[in-house]
Amino acid sequence: MSSRNYIIDDVVVFIPKDKVLRSLATQKSLSIHSPAAKCLLLLIERRELVSQADLYKAAWGDDALKKVSSATYYQCFVNLRKALKYIGYDGELIKTIHKEGVIINEDIAITEYTPSACIEMEEKGRGWKLSKKQSILSFMVMSIIAIYSLYALQSHDGSELFGDERYIKISGLPDCVYVYKGSPEGVSTRRVVEILETRASSCKNKHKIFVYLGSIRTTIFDCPPTMHCMSYTDSRVNK
């Protein structure tokens, strides 16, 4: 199973290795059956129509068409949809094309995500969610920041972030603010300025601020030199 993790539609974290779905909106998580996890992973990796034969093979092995019934196959996707609904996700993530296969809804954004060693904080109200965990295994929401990246960051001045230059400076934002290059195009940075002002975040004390701009969610990571970062997520639509 892939070691890569994914954020689906800015709200669902999918961890294939652990076969876990977790909602960033409701904080609910659920372990799913191995066949469902394998099918979902294949659909995410291809991002195109996947045939029933390929899904059978991915979920149950090379001889699956001989030993696995169609009822079991369809129940796999029923269970997957139920799992998504259980954690609070109501979007139409997957579409079944009769007699052809299954495809991820083309309107759904999927971003690669990596667990990090940063601390999260959680706050409720006013459309904000912040979470804090003292474990180094806690999730850094929407960041796609690897553990090795934190060490790389501490040894750089910010011009080569996380060792792979995935975060860049954007005109109009403070010098210590870096925006993820994979953020959707056409999303306004105005919300970033508003969040920084609301949270009184600044470049003082050698803080570095990393931003993921989503179409319906903006996540900001305020990181002091110790890299005990705080994350702020604004769930309002960016225009």
PDB file of C-alpha atoms in Angstrom:
ATOM      1  CA  MET A   1       0.000   0.000   0.000  1.00  0.00           C
ATOM      2  CA  SER A   2       1.247   3.475  -0.869  1.00  0.00           C
ATOM      3  CA  SER A   3       3.038   5.531   1.774  1.00  0.00           C
ATOM      4  CA  ARG A   4       1.578   8.683   0.252  1.00  0.00           C
ATOM      5  CA  ASN A   5      -1.393  10.306   1.933  1.00  0.00           C
ATOM      6  CA  TYR A   6      -4.005  12.573   0.388  1.00  0.00           C
ATOM      7  CA  ILE A   7      -6.383  15.414   1.194  1.00  0.00           C
ATOM      8  CA  ILE A   8      -9.659  15.041  -0.680  1.00  0.00           C
ATOM      9  CA  ASP A   9     -11.832  18.065  -1.440  1.00  0.00           C
ATOM     10  CA  ASP A  10      -9.954  20.150   1.163  1.00  0.00           C
ATOM     11  CA  VAL A  11     -11.653  18.254   3.974  1.00  0.00           C
ATOM     12  CA  VAL A  12     -10.976  14.477   3.996  1.00  0.00           C
ATOM     13  CA  VAL A  13      -7.593  12.976   4.831  1.00  0.00           C
ATOM     14  CA  PHE A  14      -6.987   9.544   3.303  1.00  0.00           C
ATOM     15  CA  ILE A  15      -4.134   7.455   4.724  1.00  0.00           C
ATOM     16  CA  PRO A  16      -3.871   4.363   2.485  1.00  0.00           C
ATOM     17  CA  LYS A  17      -1.240   2.580   4.572  1.00  0.00           C
ATOM     18  CA  ASP A  18      -3.491   2.642   7.643  1.00  0.00           C
ATOM     19  CA  LYS A  19      -6.719   2.386   5.608  1.00  0.00           C
ATOM     20  CA  VAL A  20      -8.099   5.434   7.420  1.00  0.00           C
ATOM     21  CA  LEU A  21     -10.428   8.248   6.354  1.00  0.00           C
ATOM     22  CA  ARG A  22     -10.504  11.350   8.554  1.00  0.00           C
ATOM     23  CA  SER A  23     -12.612  14.489   8.249  1.00  0.00           C
ATOM     24  CA  LEU A  24     -10.933  17.793   9.045  1.00  0.00           C
ATOM     25  CA  ALA A  25     -14.376  19.352   9.445  1.00  0.00           C
ATOM     26  CA  THR A  26     -15.894  16.920  11.958  1.00  0.00           C
ATOM     27  CA  GLN A  27     -12.663  15.344  13.301  1.00  0.00           C
ATOM     28  CA  LYS A  28     -14.284  11.932  12.800  1.00  0.00           C
ATOM     29  CA  SER A  29     -12.138   9.104  11.470  1.00  0.00           C
ATOM     30  CA  LEU A  30     -12.871   5.568  10.369  1.00  0.00           C
ATOM     31  CA  SER A  31     -10.872   2.529   9.296  1.00  0.00           C
ATOM     32  CA  ILE A  32     -12.118   1.045   6.035  1.00  0.00           C
ATOM     33  CA  HIS A  33     -11.732  -2.451   4.630  1.00  0.00           C
ATOM     34  CA  SER A  34      -8.608  -3.188   2.638  1.00  0.00           C
ATOM     35  CA  PRO A  35     -10.418  -3.670  -0.723  1.00  0.00           C
ATOM     36  CA  ALA A  36     -12.131  -0.280  -0.382  1.00  0.00           C
ATOM     37  CA  ALA A  37      -8.850   1.417   0.522  1.00  0.00           C
ATOM     38  CA  LYS A  38      -7.053  -0.189  -2.429  1.00  0.00           C
ATOM     39  CA  CYS A  39      -9.788   0.806  -4.866  1.00  0.00           C
ATOM     40  CA  LEU A  40      -9.850   4.384  -3.601  1.00  0.00           C
ATOM     41  CA  LEU A  41      -6.075   4.623  -3.867  1.00  0.00           C
ATOM     42  CA  LEU A  42      -6.102   3.360  -7.459  1.00  0.00           C
ATOM     43  CA  LEU A  43      -8.811   5.862  -8.399  1.00  0.00           C
ATOM     44  CA  ILE A  44      -6.832   8.714  -6.840  1.00  0.00           C
ATOM     45  CA  GLU A  45      -3.573   7.700  -8.485  1.00  0.00           C
ATOM     46  CA  ARG A  46      -5.087   7.450 -11.954  1.00  0.00           C
ATOM     47  CA  ARG A  47      -7.668  10.262 -11.832  1.00  0.00           C
ATOM     48  CA  GLU A  48      -9.439   8.731 -14.819  1.00  0.00           C
ATOM     49  CA  LEU A  49     -12.028   6.066 -15.513  1.00  0.00           C
ATOM     50  CA  VAL A  50     -10.789   2.786 -14.022  1.00  0.00           C
ATOM     51  CA  SER A  51     -12.245  -0.441 -15.377  1.00  0.00           C
ATOM     52  CA  GLN A  52     -13.966  -2.981 -13.183  1.00  0.00           C
ATOM     53  CA  ALA A  53     -11.269  -5.501 -14.080  1.00  0.00           C
ATOM     54  CA  ASP A  54      -8.509  -3.210 -12.809  1.00  0.00           C
ATOM     55  CA  LEU A  55     -10.432  -2.470  -9.615  1.00  0.00           C
ATOM     56  CA  TYR A  56     -11.036  -6.183  -9.007  1.00  0.00           C
ATOM     57  CA  LYS A  57      -7.323  -6.844  -9.460  1.00  0.00           C
ATOM     58  CA  ALA A  58      -6.250  -3.960  -7.210  1.00  0.00           C
ATOM     59  CA  ALA A  59      -8.622  -4.963  -4.423  1.00  0.00           C
ATOM     60  CA  TRP A  60      -8.456  -8.759  -4.428  1.00  0.00           C
ATOM     61  CA  GLY A  61      -5.532  -9.867  -6.586  1.00  0.00           C
ATOM     62  CA  ASP A  62      -4.846 -11.121 -10.101  1.00  0.00           C
ATOM     63  CA  ASP A  63      -7.440 -13.904 -10.039  1.00  0.00           C
ATOM     64  CA  ALA A  64     -10.169 -11.777  -8.446  1.00  0.00           C
ATOM     65  CA  LEU A  65     -12.526 -12.041 -11.431  1.00  0.00           C
ATOM     66  CA  LYS A  66     -12.648 -15.796 -10.880  1.00  0.00           C
ATOM     67  CA  LYS A  67     -13.132 -15.837  -7.127  1.00  0.00           C
ATOM     68  CA  VAL A  68     -14.894 -12.570  -6.178  1.00  0.00           C
ATOM     69  CA  SER A  69     -18.584 -12.070  -6.906  1.00  0.00           C
ATOM     70  CA  SER A  70     -20.048  -8.931  -8.434  1.00  0.00           C
ATOM     71  CA  ALA A  71     -22.087  -8.488  -5.254  1.00  0.00           C
ATOM     72  CA  THR A  72     -18.878  -8.290  -3.217  1.00  0.00           C
ATOM     73  CA  TYR A  73     -17.444  -5.798  -5.705  1.00  0.00           C
ATOM     74  CA  TYR A  74     -20.447  -3.470  -5.518  1.00  0.00           C
ATOM     75  CA  GLN A  75     -20.669  -3.819  -1.744  1.00  0.00           C
ATOM     76  CA  CYS A  76     -17.079  -2.558  -1.558  1.00  0.00           C
ATOM     77  CA  PHE A  77     -18.160   0.795  -2.982  1.00  0.00           C
ATOM     78  CA  VAL A  78     -21.338   0.869  -0.919  1.00  0.00           C
ATOM     79  CA  ASN A  79     -19.163   0.517   2.180  1.00  0.00           C
ATOM     80  CA  LEU A  80     -16.801   3.230   0.957  1.00  0.00           C
ATOM     81  CA  ARG A  81     -19.664   5.688   0.450  1.00  0.00           C
ATOM     82  CA  LYS A  82     -21.052   4.808   3.883  1.00  0.00           C
ATOM     83  CA  ALA A  83     -17.647   5.445   5.459  1.00  0.00           C
ATOM     84  CA  LEU A  84     -17.420   8.882   3.846  1.00  0.00           C
ATOM     85  CA  LYS A  85     -20.930   9.705   5.018  1.00  0.00           C
ATOM     86  CA  TYR A  86     -20.121   8.513   8.539  1.00  0.00           C
ATOM     87  CA  ILE A  87     -17.221  10.946   8.914  1.00  0.00           C
ATOM     88  CA  GLY A  88     -19.438  13.768   7.665  1.00  0.00           C
ATOM     89  CA  TYR A  89     -18.501  14.037   3.992  1.00  0.00           C
ATOM     90  CA  ASP A  90     -21.559  14.512   1.768  1.00  0.00           C
ATOM     91  CA  GLY A  91     -19.860  15.207  -1.556  1.00  0.00           C
ATOM     92  CA  GLU A  92     -20.046  12.870  -4.542  1.00  0.00           C
ATOM     93  CA  LEU A  93     -16.457  11.652  -4.533  1.00  0.00           C
ATOM     94  CA  ILE A  94     -16.793   8.669  -6.862  1.00  0.00           C
ATOM     95  CA  LYS A  95     -19.037   8.030  -9.851  1.00  0.00           C
ATOM     96  CA  THR A  96     -19.917   4.625 -11.246  1.00  0.00           C
ATOM     97  CA  ILE A  97     -20.171   4.394 -15.036  1.00  0.00           C
ATOM     98  CA  HIS A  98     -22.448   1.455 -15.845  1.00  0.00           C
ATOM     99  CA  LYS A  99     -20.579  -1.520 -17.334  1.00  0.00           C
ATOM    100  CA  GLU A 100     -17.414   0.559 -17.680  1.00  0.00           C
ATOM    101  CA  GLY A 101     -15.922   1.311 -14.295  1.00  0.00           C
ATOM    102  CA  VAL A 102     -15.516   3.976 -11.651  1.00  0.00           C
ATOM    103  CA  ILE A 103     -14.015   7.459 -11.686  1.00  0.00           C
ATOM    104  CA  ILE A 104     -13.241  10.206  -9.175  1.00  0.00           C
ATOM    105  CA  ASN A 105     -15.528  13.194  -9.693  1.00  0.00           C
ATOM    106  CA  GLU A 106     -13.544  15.614 -11.864  1.00  0.00           C
ATOM    107  CA  ASP A 107     -14.646  18.560  -9.702  1.00  0.00           C
ATOM    108  CA  ILE A 108     -12.985  17.112  -6.601  1.00  0.00           C
ATOM    109  CA  ALA A 109      -9.542  18.500  -5.737  1.00  0.00           C
ATOM    110  CA  ILE A 110      -7.066  15.958  -4.376  1.00  0.00           C
ATOM    111  CA  THR A 111      -3.714  17.006  -2.933  1.00  0.00           C
ATOM    112  CA  GLU A 112      -0.844  14.907  -1.677  1.00  0.00           C
ATOM    113  CA  TYR A 113      -0.415  15.169   2.076  1.00  0.00           C
ATOM    114  CA  THR A 114       2.382  14.107   4.415  1.00  0.00           C
ATOM    115  CA  PRO A 115       2.264  13.740   8.227  1.00  0.00           C
ATOM    116  CA  SER A 116       4.552  16.200   9.983  1.00  0.00           C
ATOM    117  CA  ALA A 117       6.047  16.811  13.395  1.00  0.00           C
ATOM    118  CA  CYS A 118       4.338  20.144  13.898  1.00  0.00           C
ATOM    119  CA  ILE A 119       1.914  20.864  16.733  1.00  0.00           C
ATOM    120  CA  GLU A 120      -1.681  21.651  15.861  1.00  0.00           C
ATOM    121  CA  MET A 121      -4.140  23.814  17.687  1.00  0.00           C
ATOM    122  CA  GLU A 122      -7.894  23.656  17.443  1.00  0.00           C
ATOM    123  CA  GLU A 123     -10.371  26.454  18.074  1.00  0.00           C
ATOM    124  CA  LYS A 124     -14.093  26.423  17.417  1.00  0.00           C
ATOM    125  CA  GLY A 125     -16.358  29.282  16.360  1.00  0.00           C
ATOM    126  CA  ARG A 126     -16.367  32.030  13.717  1.00  0.00           C
ATOM    127  CA  GLY A 127     -15.733  29.434  11.013  1.00  0.00           C
ATOM    128  CA  TRP A 128     -12.237  28.684  12.402  1.00  0.00           C
ATOM    129  CA  LYS A 129     -10.778  25.332  13.392  1.00  0.00           C
ATOM    130  CA  LEU A 130      -7.484  25.028  15.188  1.00  0.00           C
ATOM    131  CA  SER A 131      -6.157  21.900  16.774  1.00  0.00           C
ATOM    132  CA  LYS A 132      -3.240  21.175  19.101  1.00  0.00           C
ATOM    133  CA  LYS A 133      -1.574  17.869  19.780  1.00  0.00           C
ATOM    134  CA  GLN A 134       1.583  17.273  21.755  1.00  0.00           C
ATOM    135  CA  SER A 135       2.610  14.213  19.739  1.00  0.00           C
ATOM    136  CA  ILE A 136       5.145  14.432  16.908  1.00  0.00           C
ATOM    137  CA  LEU A 137       2.781  12.209  14.949  1.00  0.00           C
ATOM    138  CA  SER A 138       0.018  14.834  14.855  1.00  0.00           C
ATOM    139  CA  PHE A 139      -1.264  16.053  11.529  1.00  0.00           C
ATOM    140  CA  MET A 140      -0.419  19.443  10.010  1.00  0.00           C
ATOM    141  CA  VAL A 141      -3.639  20.225   8.222  1.00  0.00           C
ATOM    142  CA  MET A 142      -3.380  20.973   4.479  1.00  0.00           C
ATOM    143  CA  SER A 143       0.365  21.482   4.561  1.00  0.00           C
ATOM    144  CA  ILE A 144       1.858  18.633   2.634  1.00  0.00           C
ATOM    145  CA  ILE A 145       5.040  19.080   4.708  1.00  0.00           C
ATOM    146  CA  ALA A 146       7.315  16.100   5.316  1.00  0.00           C
ATOM    147  CA  ILE A 147       9.195  15.508   8.570  1.00  0.00           C
ATOM    148  CA  TYR A 148      12.529  15.838   6.835  1.00  0.00           C
ATOM    149  CA  SER A 149      11.384  19.207   5.573  1.00  0.00           C
ATOM    150  CA  LEU A 150      11.262  20.678   9.053  1.00  0.00           C
ATOM    151  CA  TYR A 151      14.935  20.005   9.547  1.00  0.00           C
ATOM    152  CA  ALA A 152      15.715  21.450   6.129  1.00  0.00           C
ATOM    153  CA  LEU A 153      13.783  24.588   6.990  1.00  0.00           C
ATOM    154  CA  GLN A 154      15.724  25.224  10.191  1.00  0.00           C
ATOM    155  CA  SER A 155      18.988  25.277   8.231  1.00  0.00           C
ATOM    156  CA  HIS A 156      17.792  27.684   5.515  1.00  0.00           C
ATOM    157  CA  ASP A 157      16.895  31.343   5.439  1.00  0.00           C
ATOM    158  CA  GLY A 158      13.561  30.658   3.776  1.00  0.00           C
ATOM    159  CA  SER A 159      14.655  30.943   0.151  1.00  0.00           C
ATOM    160  CA  GLU A 160      14.713  27.157  -0.219  1.00  0.00           C
ATOM    161  CA  LEU A 161      11.772  25.986   1.820  1.00  0.00           C
ATOM    162  CA  PHE A 162      11.335  22.423   3.014  1.00  0.00           C
ATOM    163  CA  GLY A 163      14.182  21.358   0.785  1.00  0.00           C
ATOM    164  CA  ASP A 164      12.112  21.316  -2.419  1.00  0.00           C
ATOM    165  CA  GLU A 165      10.974  24.911  -3.001  1.00  0.00           C
ATOM    166  CA  ARG A 166       7.295  23.981  -2.881  1.00  0.00           C
ATOM    167  CA  TYR A 167       6.505  27.179  -0.978  1.00  0.00           C
ATOM    168  CA  ILE A 168       7.179  30.520  -2.667  1.00  0.00           C
ATOM    169  CA  LYS A 169       6.904  34.221  -1.938  1.00  0.00           C
ATOM    170  CA  ILE A 170       4.067  36.140  -3.561  1.00  0.00           C
ATOM    171  CA  SER A 171       3.960  39.866  -4.212  1.00  0.00           C
ATOM    172  CA  GLY A 172       1.759  41.763  -1.777  1.00  0.00           C
ATOM    173  CA  LEU A 173       2.372  39.454   1.165  1.00  0.00           C
ATOM    174  CA  PRO A 174       4.927  40.006   3.969  1.00  0.00           C
ATOM    175  CA  ASP A 175       8.466  38.718   3.396  1.00  0.00           C
ATOM    176  CA  CYS A 176       8.086  35.861   5.881  1.00  0.00           C
ATOM    177  CA  VAL A 177       4.959  34.493   4.176  1.00  0.00           C
ATOM    178  CA  TYR A 178       5.319  31.611   1.735  1.00  0.00           C
ATOM    179  CA  VAL A 179       2.488  30.146  -0.334  1.00  0.00           C
ATOM    180  CA  TYR A 180       2.279  26.542  -1.504  1.00  0.00           C
ATOM    181  CA  LYS A 181       2.876  26.399  -5.272  1.00  0.00           C
ATOM    182  CA  GLY A 182       0.248  23.706  -5.699  1.00  0.00           C
ATOM    183  CA  SER A 183      -2.555  25.974  -4.475  1.00  0.00           C
ATOM    184  CA  PRO A 184      -5.391  26.275  -7.033  1.00  0.00           C
ATOM    185  CA  GLU A 185      -4.889  29.008  -9.619  1.00  0.00           C
ATOM    186  CA  GLY A 186      -6.977  32.154  -9.429  1.00  0.00           C
ATOM    187  CA  VAL A 187      -7.470  32.019  -5.662  1.00  0.00           C
ATOM    188  CA  SER A 188      -7.184  35.442  -4.049  1.00  0.00           C
ATOM    189  CA  THR A 189      -4.514  36.147  -1.429  1.00  0.00           C
ATOM    190  CA  ARG A 190      -6.746  38.772   0.133  1.00  0.00           C
ATOM    191  CA  ARG A 191      -8.037  36.225   2.632  1.00  0.00           C
ATOM    192  CA  VAL A 192      -4.464  35.572   3.765  1.00  0.00           C
ATOM    193  CA  VAL A 193      -3.984  39.234   4.651  1.00  0.00           C
ATOM    194  CA  GLU A 194      -7.282  39.254   6.560  1.00  0.00           C
ATOM    195  CA  ILE A 195      -6.337  36.150   8.529  1.00  0.00           C
ATOM    196  CA  LEU A 196      -2.904  37.511   9.409  1.00  0.00           C
ATOM    197  CA  GLU A 197      -4.460  40.742  10.644  1.00  0.00           C
ATOM    198  CA  THR A 198      -7.148  38.916  12.631  1.00  0.00           C
ATOM    199  CA  ARG A 199      -4.613  36.604  14.244  1.00  0.00           C
ATOM    200  CA  ALA A 200      -2.024  39.342  14.754  1.00  0.00           C
ATOM    201  CA  SER A 201       0.520  37.160  12.977  1.00  0.00           C
ATOM    202  CA  SER A 202       3.676  38.917  11.867  1.00  0.00           C
ATOM    203  CA  CYS A 203       7.275  38.373  10.785  1.00  0.00           C
ATOM    204  CA  LYS A 204       8.596  39.381  14.195  1.00  0.00           C
ATOM    205  CA  ASN A 205      10.828  37.068  16.205  1.00  0.00           C
ATOM    206  CA  LYS A 206      11.961  35.219  13.073  1.00  0.00           C
ATOM    207  CA  HIS A 207       8.577  33.603  12.519  1.00  0.00           C
ATOM    208  CA  LYS A 208       7.925  31.977   9.148  1.00  0.00           C
ATOM    209  CA  ILE A 209       4.369  31.674   7.886  1.00  0.00           C
ATOM    210  CA  PHE A 210       3.322  29.015   5.384  1.00  0.00           C
ATOM    211  CA  VAL A 211       0.040  29.150   3.515  1.00  0.00           C
ATOM    212  CA  TYR A 212      -2.101  26.663   1.627  1.00  0.00           C
ATOM    213  CA  LEU A 213      -4.741  28.447  -0.439  1.00  0.00           C
ATOM    214  CA  GLY A 214      -7.766  26.324  -1.253  1.00  0.00           C
ATOM    215  CA  SER A 215     -10.907  27.342  -3.094  1.00  0.00           C
ATOM    216  CA  ILE A 216     -13.022  26.822   0.025  1.00  0.00           C
ATOM    217  CA  ARG A 217     -10.402  26.668   2.745  1.00  0.00           C
ATOM    218  CA  THR A 218      -7.262  28.598   3.641  1.00  0.00           C
ATOM    219  CA  THR A 219      -4.777  27.100   6.087  1.00  0.00           C
ATOM    220  CA  ILE A 220      -1.945  29.101   7.636  1.00  0.00           C
ATOM    221  CA  PHE A 221       0.966  27.691   9.630  1.00  0.00           C
ATOM    222  CA  ASP A 222       2.693  30.191  11.928  1.00  0.00           C
ATOM    223  CA  CYS A 223       6.085  28.703  12.780  1.00  0.00           C
ATOM    224  CA  PRO A 224       8.564  30.156  15.273  1.00  0.00           C
ATOM    225  CA  PRO A 225      12.246  29.095  15.075  1.00  0.00           C
ATOM    226  CA  THR A 226      11.447  26.120  17.337  1.00  0.00           C
ATOM    227  CA  MET A 227       9.074  24.859  14.601  1.00  0.00           C
ATOM    228  CA  HIS A 228       6.277  24.349  17.130  1.00  0.00           C
ATOM    229  CA  CYS A 229       3.826  25.587  14.544  1.00  0.00           C
ATOM    230  CA  MET A 230       0.257  26.716  15.051  1.00  0.00           C
ATOM    231  CA  SER A 231      -2.238  26.166  12.238  1.00  0.00           C
ATOM    232  CA  TYR A 232      -5.222  28.361  11.474  1.00  0.00           C
ATOM    233  CA  THR A 233      -7.884  27.195   9.032  1.00  0.00           C
ATOM    234  CA  ASP A 234     -10.497  29.561   7.606  1.00  0.00           C
ATOM    235  CA  SER A 235     -13.284  27.605   5.935  1.00  0.00           C
ATOM    236  CA  ARG A 236     -14.829  30.522   4.067  1.00  0.00           C
ATOM    237  CA  VAL A 237     -14.857  30.538   0.255  1.00  0.00           C
ATOM    238  CA  ASN A 238     -11.934  32.385  -1.338  1.00  0.00           C
ATOM    239  CA  LYS A 239     -12.892  34.843  -4.057  1.00  0.00           C
TER     240      LYS A 239
END
